Coordinates of C-alpha atoms in Angstrom, one line a residue:
Chain A
X1 CA 83.9 -18.3 42.7
X2 CA 83.1 -21.1 39.9
X3 CA 84.5 -20.0 36.4
X4 CA 81.1 -20.5 34.9
X5 CA 80.4 -19.0 31.2
X6 CA 79.0 -15.7 32.4
X7 CA 82.1 -15.2 34.5
X8 CA 84.2 -16.0 32.0
X9 CA 82.8 -13.6 29.7
X10 CA 83.0 -10.6 32.6
X11 CA 86.7 -11.6 32.9
X12 CA 87.4 -11.2 29.3
X13 CA 85.5 -7.9 29.3
X14 CA 87.5 -6.6 32.1
X15 CA 90.6 -7.7 30.8
X16 CA 89.9 -6.2 27.5
X17 CA 89.5 -2.9 29.7
X18 CA 92.1 -3.4 31.6
X19 CA 94.2 -3.7 28.7
X20 CA 93.2 -0.4 27.5
X21 CA 93.6 1.5 30.6
X22 CA 97.3 -0.2 30.8
X23 CA 97.9 1.2 27.1
X24 CA 97.3 4.6 28.7
X25 CA 99.3 4.2 31.8
X26 CA 102.1 2.9 29.8
X27 CA 102.1 5.8 27.6
X28 CA 101.5 8.8 30.2
X29 CA 104.2 6.6 32.4
X30 CA 106.6 6.9 29.6
X31 CA 106.2 10.6 29.1
X32 CA 106.4 11.3 32.5
X33 CA 109.8 9.5 32.8
X34 CA 111.1 10.8 30.1
X35 CA 112.8 13.7 31.8
X36 CA 113.0 14.6 35.5
X37 CA 110.9 17.0 37.6
X38 CA 113.6 19.7 37.8
X39 CA 113.6 19.9 34.0
X40 CA 109.9 20.2 34.3
X41 CA 110.2 23.0 36.3
X42 CA 112.7 24.9 34.4
X43 CA 110.9 24.4 31.2
X44 CA 107.8 25.6 32.4
X45 CA 109.5 28.7 34.1
X46 CA 110.8 30.1 31.0
X47 CA 109.2 33.4 30.1
X48 CA 107.5 31.8 26.6
X49 CA 106.0 29.0 28.2
X50 CA 104.5 31.2 31.0
X51 CA 103.0 33.5 28.3
X52 CA 101.7 30.4 26.6
X53 CA 100.4 29.2 29.9
X54 CA 98.5 32.6 30.8
X55 CA 97.2 33.0 27.2
X56 CA 96.0 29.3 27.3
X57 CA 94.0 30.1 30.8
X58 CA 93.0 33.2 29.5
X59 CA 91.6 32.3 26.0
X60 CA 90.1 29.0 27.3
X61 CA 87.9 30.6 30.0
X62 CA 86.4 33.5 27.3
X63 CA 85.7 30.6 25.1
X64 CA 84.2 28.4 27.3
X65 CA 82.2 31.4 28.5
X66 CA 80.8 32.1 25.0
X67 CA 80.6 28.4 24.7
X68 CA 78.0 28.1 27.5
X69 CA 76.1 31.5 26.6
X70 CA 75.3 29.9 23.6
X71 CA 74.8 26.2 24.7
X72 CA 72.1 27.2 27.2
X73 CA 69.5 28.4 24.8
X74 CA 70.6 26.3 22.1
X75 CA 70.2 23.2 24.5
X76 CA 67.0 24.8 25.9
X77 CA 65.4 25.2 22.5
X78 CA 66.5 21.6 21.2
X79 CA 65.3 19.8 24.3
X80 CA 61.8 22.0 24.7
X81 CA 60.4 22.6 21.4
X82 CA 59.2 20.5 18.6
X83 CA 59.5 21.7 15.2
X84 CA 59.9 20.6 11.4
X85 CA 63.3 19.8 10.4
X86 CA 64.9 19.4 14.1
X87 CA 66.9 16.3 13.4
X88 CA 68.7 18.1 10.9
X89 CA 69.4 21.0 13.0
X90 CA 70.4 18.4 15.8
X91 CA 72.7 16.8 13.2
X92 CA 74.1 20.3 12.1
X93 CA 74.8 21.5 15.4
X94 CA 77.3 18.5 15.5
X95 CA 79.4 19.5 12.4
X96 CA 82.0 20.9 14.2
X97 CA 82.6 17.8 16.3
X98 CA 82.8 15.8 13.2
X99 CA 85.1 18.2 10.9
X100 CA 88.6 17.9 10.9
X101 CA 90.3 20.5 13.3
X102 CA 92.4 21.9 10.2
X103 CA 89.2 22.4 8.0
X104 CA 87.7 24.7 11.0
X105 CA 90.8 26.9 10.9
X106 CA 90.7 27.1 6.8
X107 CA 86.8 28.0 6.9
X108 CA 87.1 30.5 9.4
X109 CA 90.4 32.1 7.6
X110 CA 88.3 32.3 4.3
X111 CA 85.4 33.5 6.1
X112 CA 87.3 36.6 7.4
X113 CA 88.6 37.2 3.9
X114 CA 85.2 37.9 2.4
X115 CA 83.3 40.7 2.6
X116 CA 81.3 40.1 5.7
X117 CA 84.2 38.7 7.3
X118 CA 86.4 42.1 6.9
X119 CA 83.6 44.2 7.9
X120 CA 83.6 42.1 11.5
X121 CA 87.3 42.6 11.1
X122 CA 87.1 46.4 11.4
X123 CA 85.6 46.1 14.5
X124 CA 86.9 43.5 16.1
X125 CA 90.5 42.5 14.3
X126 CA 90.7 38.1 14.4
X127 CA 93.0 36.9 12.3
X128 CA 96.4 36.0 13.0
X129 CA 95.4 38.0 16.6
X130 CA 94.7 37.1 20.5
X131 CA 90.7 37.5 19.7
X132 CA 91.3 34.9 16.8
X133 CA 92.6 32.3 19.5
X134 CA 89.3 32.4 21.5
X135 CA 87.1 32.4 18.3
X136 CA 89.0 29.2 17.0
X137 CA 88.5 27.9 20.2
X138 CA 84.7 28.8 20.7
X139 CA 83.8 27.4 17.6
X140 CA 84.8 23.6 18.5
X141 CA 83.9 24.3 22.2
X142 CA 80.2 25.5 21.7
X143 CA 79.7 22.0 20.0
X144 CA 80.4 20.0 23.0
X145 CA 78.9 22.9 25.2
X146 CA 75.6 22.6 23.3
X147 CA 75.6 18.6 23.2
X148 CA 76.2 18.6 27.3
X149 CA 73.2 21.2 27.4
X150 CA 70.9 19.3 25.5
X151 CA 71.3 16.2 27.8
X152 CA 71.1 18.5 30.7
X153 CA 67.6 19.8 29.8
X154 CA 66.5 16.3 28.5
X155 CA 67.1 14.9 31.7
X156 CA 65.1 17.5 33.6
X157 CA 61.5 17.4 33.4
X158 CA 59.7 19.9 31.7
X159 CA 56.7 19.8 34.1
X160 CA 58.0 22.5 36.5
X161 CA 58.4 24.7 34.0
X162 CA 54.9 24.2 32.7
X163 CA 53.8 24.8 36.2
X164 CA 55.9 28.2 36.1
X165 CA 54.1 29.2 33.4
X166 CA 50.5 28.7 34.8
X167 CA 51.9 30.4 38.1
X168 CA 52.6 33.6 36.0
X169 CA 56.1 33.1 34.1
X170 CA 56.7 34.0 30.4
X171 CA 58.7 31.2 28.8
X172 CA 61.8 33.0 29.6
X173 CA 61.1 33.5 33.0
X174 CA 60.1 30.0 33.2
X175 CA 63.9 29.3 31.8
X176 CA 65.4 31.9 34.1
X177 CA 63.8 31.1 37.4
X178 CA 63.1 27.1 37.3
X179 CA 65.0 25.5 34.4
X180 CA 68.2 27.2 34.8
X181 CA 68.7 27.1 38.6
X182 CA 67.8 23.3 38.2
X183 CA 70.6 22.9 35.3
X184 CA 73.6 24.7 37.1
X185 CA 75.3 21.3 37.7
X186 CA 74.8 20.5 33.9
X187 CA 76.3 24.4 33.3
X188 CA 78.9 24.0 35.1
X189 CA 79.8 20.8 33.6
X190 CA 79.6 22.2 29.9
X191 CA 81.9 25.3 31.0
X192 CA 84.6 22.8 31.8
X193 CA 84.0 20.3 28.8
X194 CA 84.2 23.5 26.7
X195 CA 87.4 24.9 28.7
X196 CA 88.8 21.5 28.3
X197 CA 88.5 21.2 24.3
X198 CA 89.5 24.7 24.2
X199 CA 92.8 24.0 25.9
X200 CA 93.4 20.8 23.3
X201 CA 92.8 22.9 20.3
X202 CA 95.5 23.0 17.8
X203 CA 94.5 23.1 14.2
X204 CA 92.1 25.7 14.0
X205 CA 94.3 28.4 16.1
X206 CA 97.3 27.4 14.2
X207 CA 95.5 27.8 10.8
X208 CA 93.5 30.7 11.6
X209 CA 95.5 32.6 14.5
X210 CA 99.1 31.8 13.9
X211 CA 101.8 30.4 15.9
X212 CA 103.7 33.5 16.7
X213 CA 105.9 33.3 20.3
X214 CA 104.8 35.8 22.5
X215 CA 101.6 36.6 20.8
X216 CA 99.1 33.9 19.9
X217 CA 100.9 30.9 21.4
X218 CA 99.1 28.8 23.6
X219 CA 100.0 25.4 25.2
X220 CA 99.4 23.1 22.0
X221 CA 101.3 25.6 19.9
X222 CA 104.2 25.2 22.6
X223 CA 104.2 21.7 22.0
X224 CA 104.1 22.0 18.4
X225 CA 106.9 24.8 18.3
X226 CA 109.0 22.8 20.9
X227 CA 109.0 19.5 18.9
X228 CA 109.6 21.5 15.1
X229 CA 112.9 22.5 16.9
X230 CA 113.8 19.7 18.4
X231 CA 113.4 20.4 22.0
X232 CA 111.5 17.1 23.1
X233 CA 112.3 17.7 26.6
X234 CA 110.2 21.2 26.5
X235 CA 107.4 19.7 24.5
X236 CA 107.1 16.9 27.3
X237 CA 107.2 19.2 30.2
X238 CA 104.0 21.5 28.2
X239 CA 102.5 18.1 27.5
X240 CA 102.5 17.0 31.1
X241 CA 101.3 20.1 32.7
X242 CA 98.3 20.0 30.0
X243 CA 97.7 16.3 31.2
X244 CA 97.1 17.6 34.5
X245 CA 95.2 20.5 33.6
X246 CA 92.8 17.8 31.7
X247 CA 92.4 15.3 34.8
X248 CA 91.4 18.5 37.1
X249 CA 89.1 19.3 34.9
X250 CA 88.0 15.8 34.3
X251 CA 87.1 15.6 38.5
X252 CA 85.8 19.0 38.6
X253 CA 82.7 17.6 35.8
X254 CA 83.0 14.3 37.7
X255 CA 82.0 16.4 40.8
X256 CA 79.1 18.0 39.2
X257 CA 77.4 14.5 38.8
X258 CA 77.8 14.8 35.2
X259 CA 79.1 12.5 32.7
X260 CA 81.6 13.4 30.0
Chain B
X1 CA 32.5 29.0 35.2
X2 CA 34.1 26.9 32.9
X3 CA 33.0 25.9 29.3
X4 CA 34.4 23.5 27.1
X5 CA 32.9 23.8 23.6
X6 CA 33.6 20.9 21.0
X7 CA 37.4 20.5 21.7
X8 CA 39.2 18.6 19.8
X9 CA 43.0 17.4 20.0
X10 CA 44.8 15.3 17.8
X11 CA 48.2 13.9 17.4
X12 CA 49.9 12.4 14.9
X13 CA 46.7 11.8 13.2
X14 CA 45.5 9.8 16.1
X15 CA 42.1 11.6 17.8
X16 CA 42.5 11.9 21.8
X17 CA 39.8 14.5 22.5
X18 CA 36.9 14.7 20.4
X19 CA 34.0 17.5 20.7
X20 CA 34.5 17.6 24.2
X21 CA 31.7 19.8 25.7
X22 CA 31.0 20.7 29.3
X23 CA 29.9 23.4 31.1
X24 CA 31.2 23.4 34.7
X25 CA 29.6 25.8 37.2
X26 CA 31.4 28.3 39.4
X27 CA 32.3 26.9 43.2
X28 CA 31.9 23.3 41.9
X29 CA 34.3 20.6 42.7
X30 CA 34.2 18.6 39.5
X31 CA 35.8 15.3 39.2
X32 CA 36.8 13.5 36.4
X33 CA 37.3 9.7 36.0
X34 CA 38.5 7.7 33.0
X35 CA 40.9 5.1 31.8
X36 CA 44.7 5.4 31.3
X37 CA 45.8 7.3 28.5
X38 CA 42.1 8.3 27.5
X39 CA 43.3 12.0 27.4
X40 CA 42.5 13.6 31.2
X41 CA 45.8 15.2 31.4
X42 CA 45.5 16.4 28.1
X43 CA 42.2 18.0 28.6
X44 CA 43.7 19.6 31.8
X45 CA 46.7 20.7 30.0
X46 CA 44.5 22.1 27.3
X47 CA 42.3 24.1 29.9
X48 CA 45.7 25.8 31.4
X49 CA 47.0 26.8 27.9
X50 CA 50.1 24.2 27.7
X51 CA 48.5 22.8 24.9
X52 CA 46.3 24.5 22.2
X53 CA 43.5 22.4 20.8
X54 CA 43.2 21.1 17.4
X55 CA 39.7 22.7 17.0
X56 CA 37.0 24.0 19.9
X57 CA 37.1 26.9 22.3
X58 CA 37.5 27.4 26.2
X59 CA 35.6 29.9 27.8
X60 CA 36.4 30.9 31.7
X61 CA 33.9 33.0 32.9
X62 CA 31.9 33.9 30.0
X63 CA 35.4 34.9 28.3
X64 CA 37.2 32.8 25.6
X65 CA 40.5 32.1 26.5
X66 CA 41.4 29.4 23.9
X67 CA 44.3 31.9 22.8
X68 CA 45.9 33.1 25.9
X69 CA 49.0 32.0 27.4
X70 CA 48.8 30.0 30.3
X71 CA 50.0 33.0 32.7
X72 CA 46.7 35.0 31.5
X73 CA 44.0 32.4 32.6
X74 CA 44.5 32.9 36.3
X75 CA 44.5 29.0 36.4
X76 CA 46.2 26.9 39.2
X77 CA 47.6 23.4 38.0
X78 CA 49.0 20.6 40.1
X79 CA 50.5 18.0 37.8
X80 CA 50.3 14.6 38.8
X81 CA 54.1 14.2 39.9
X82 CA 53.6 18.1 41.7
X83 CA 56.5 19.2 39.7
X84 CA 58.0 21.5 42.5
X85 CA 60.7 23.6 41.9
X86 CA 64.3 21.7 42.0
X87 CA 66.5 23.9 44.6
X88 CA 63.8 26.3 45.5
X89 CA 62.5 26.3 49.6
X90 CA 59.2 25.7 50.4
X91 CA 59.1 29.6 51.1
X92 CA 60.2 30.4 47.9
X93 CA 58.0 27.8 46.1
X94 CA 55.0 29.4 47.8
X95 CA 55.9 33.0 47.3
X96 CA 56.9 32.3 43.7
X97 CA 54.0 33.7 41.8
X98 CA 53.0 36.5 44.4
X99 CA 56.8 37.5 43.9
X100 CA 56.8 37.3 40.1
X101 CA 54.3 40.0 40.4
X102 CA 55.9 42.4 42.1
X103 CA 54.3 41.7 45.9
X104 CA 56.2 44.1 48.6
X105 CA 58.4 41.7 50.8
X106 CA 56.0 42.2 54.0
X107 CA 53.0 41.4 51.9
X108 CA 54.6 38.6 50.3
X109 CA 55.6 37.0 53.6
X110 CA 52.4 37.5 55.0
X111 CA 51.0 35.3 52.1
X112 CA 53.3 32.8 52.6
X113 CA 53.2 32.5 56.5
X114 CA 49.5 32.4 56.1
X115 CA 49.0 29.9 53.2
X116 CA 51.8 27.8 54.9
X117 CA 49.9 27.8 58.3
X118 CA 46.6 26.9 56.6
X119 CA 48.1 24.0 55.2
X120 CA 50.0 22.9 58.2
X121 CA 53.7 23.6 56.8
X122 CA 55.0 26.4 58.7
X123 CA 57.9 23.9 60.0
X124 CA 59.1 22.9 56.5
X125 CA 59.1 26.7 55.0
X126 CA 63.1 26.5 55.2
X127 CA 63.5 23.0 53.4
X128 CA 63.9 21.9 50.2
X129 CA 61.5 19.4 48.0
X130 CA 64.1 16.7 48.1
X131 CA 63.8 16.6 52.2
X132 CA 59.8 16.5 52.0
X133 CA 57.6 13.4 52.0
X134 CA 55.1 12.4 49.4
X135 CA 52.1 14.2 51.7
X136 CA 54.4 17.5 52.3
X137 CA 55.3 17.8 48.8
X138 CA 51.2 17.3 48.1
X139 CA 50.6 20.7 50.4
X140 CA 53.5 22.6 49.3
X141 CA 52.2 22.2 45.7
X142 CA 48.5 23.1 46.8
X143 CA 49.8 26.3 48.9
X144 CA 52.1 27.1 45.5
X145 CA 49.2 26.5 43.2
X146 CA 46.8 29.0 45.6
X147 CA 49.3 31.7 46.4
X148 CA 48.7 32.7 42.6
X149 CA 45.0 33.7 44.2
X150 CA 43.3 31.3 40.8
X151 CA 40.1 31.1 40.2
X152 CA 40.0 27.5 38.7
X153 CA 42.4 25.0 40.3
X154 CA 43.2 22.0 38.3
X155 CA 44.4 18.5 40.0
X156 CA 45.7 15.8 38.4
X157 CA 45.7 12.9 40.6
X158 CA 47.1 14.8 43.5
X159 CA 46.5 12.0 46.1
X160 CA 48.0 9.3 44.1
X161 CA 51.5 9.3 45.5
X162 CA 49.8 9.1 49.3
X163 CA 49.3 6.0 51.2
X164 CA 45.7 5.1 52.7
X165 CA 46.0 6.9 55.8
X166 CA 47.1 10.0 54.4
X167 CA 44.2 9.9 51.6
X168 CA 41.5 10.7 53.9
X169 CA 43.2 13.4 55.4
X170 CA 44.0 15.4 52.2
X171 CA 40.4 14.7 50.9
X172 CA 39.7 16.8 53.7
X173 CA 42.2 19.4 53.1
X174 CA 40.7 19.5 49.5
X175 CA 37.3 20.2 50.5
X176 CA 38.0 22.5 53.1
X177 CA 40.6 24.7 50.6
X178 CA 37.8 24.6 47.8
X179 CA 35.2 26.2 50.5
X180 CA 37.3 28.8 52.0
X181 CA 39.0 29.8 48.4
X182 CA 35.8 29.6 46.7
X183 CA 37.1 27.6 43.8
X184 CA 36.0 25.8 41.1
X185 CA 38.2 22.7 40.9
X186 CA 38.5 20.0 38.3
X187 CA 40.1 17.0 39.9
X188 CA 40.9 14.0 38.1
X189 CA 41.3 11.0 40.0
X190 CA 40.9 7.2 39.4
X191 CA 39.7 6.1 42.4
X192 CA 35.8 6.0 42.7
X193 CA 36.0 6.3 46.8
X194 CA 37.9 9.8 46.3
X195 CA 35.4 11.3 43.7
X196 CA 32.7 10.0 46.0
X197 CA 33.7 11.7 48.9
X198 CA 34.8 15.1 46.9
X199 CA 32.6 15.3 44.0
X200 CA 29.6 17.5 43.4
X201 CA 30.0 17.1 39.6
X202 CA 31.1 13.8 38.2
X203 CA 32.2 13.6 34.4
X204 CA 33.6 10.5 32.8
X205 CA 36.1 10.6 30.1
X206 CA 35.0 8.1 27.0
X207 CA 36.8 7.2 24.1
X208 CA 37.7 10.6 23.9
X209 CA 34.2 12.2 24.9
X210 CA 33.3 13.6 28.2
X211 CA 30.1 12.3 30.1
X212 CA 28.1 13.8 32.7
X213 CA 28.0 10.9 35.2

């Protein structure tokens, strides 16, 4: 192949991409070779880490489920209805994505000290509780799930729903019988993205739910706790486990055909 | 009978339909022609209640339906892209409206089978929309609309995706369907030959106004 200007351009762009991927490969490679598989297994078998793993799996699944329950109606509303101030609302829905994570945790902590917050806490105790971990994961994960569902509904034609309305559906029935079955791949993707986002959540959980061993400790908290006592091997083992989970989620999302 | 009285549709300060007034008698096959973007599809959407007119009234058999929801109008609508429901088999597409109305399973099955037979799509009942040709999709969309037993059928360029050889067959099918179901049909088309073959009333949209040709 002759190296003309166009080919040279593609070559430079490919080198930039390869350089970035190589950097990530080196990062993960260095982490993976820091300790041996035997020591990873030993760390992952400890009761604290097994508890943190179990809690992470449960809270992430709950947070992602709640996020999806919110994302479907909000995503549908934002794509199918035109109304005044829609662009402002659209921007507001992205606020949790751009807020510093610690600020989200602080906002939660302060809100539950207000009168309304205390009334809610009387029904469901949240601050420094496992339910608080779910809420802290949910508030950020929901924004990502909403974004995914919005994209999904935008790609689906509204015409079949219009036809369903003429065939006797209410708007809710058109959503239930026509839009949702068509959006199921997007729903799986939104759930996976919310789940992965919840798995990596740390700042809001630390501030709002705390980092109490065998109580509110989830995997990112474990990494932080182990680092803070200088146990780098344990932090590495948990981090690699989280990388594995994240890769599995990425594969699941790609299998749905949706883009993250 | 369809009566449109002074229908006007404005969007972003632009007038798409202006004072559209027409009466289409019952059991008439009306064809509507006009240049691209002149408001033909908008008119159909207003008729079936998917859009609210800026002003004016829509009357069906003398009843003002302007403020009624699409599901309350008893109008069948087949859009240009046919809009089959993704993920539903042909059987479920045709049975969609009767099932929604709570029809008993045995009666539902009979209605689906009868329509499938009428449209020659019995062998396709277990297929998904992705596995149908353009002509087959068109038949399914028509059967789905008729399963709701509408009084009025709105067709938005239903034959545009068909090749020439299938078009004459589809024209014959539409004529037969209109007569057998005693329907009032409003059919939007760009094809003069299609209009000539089907239409008993010829309408033309010019600059947002409707003229009887």
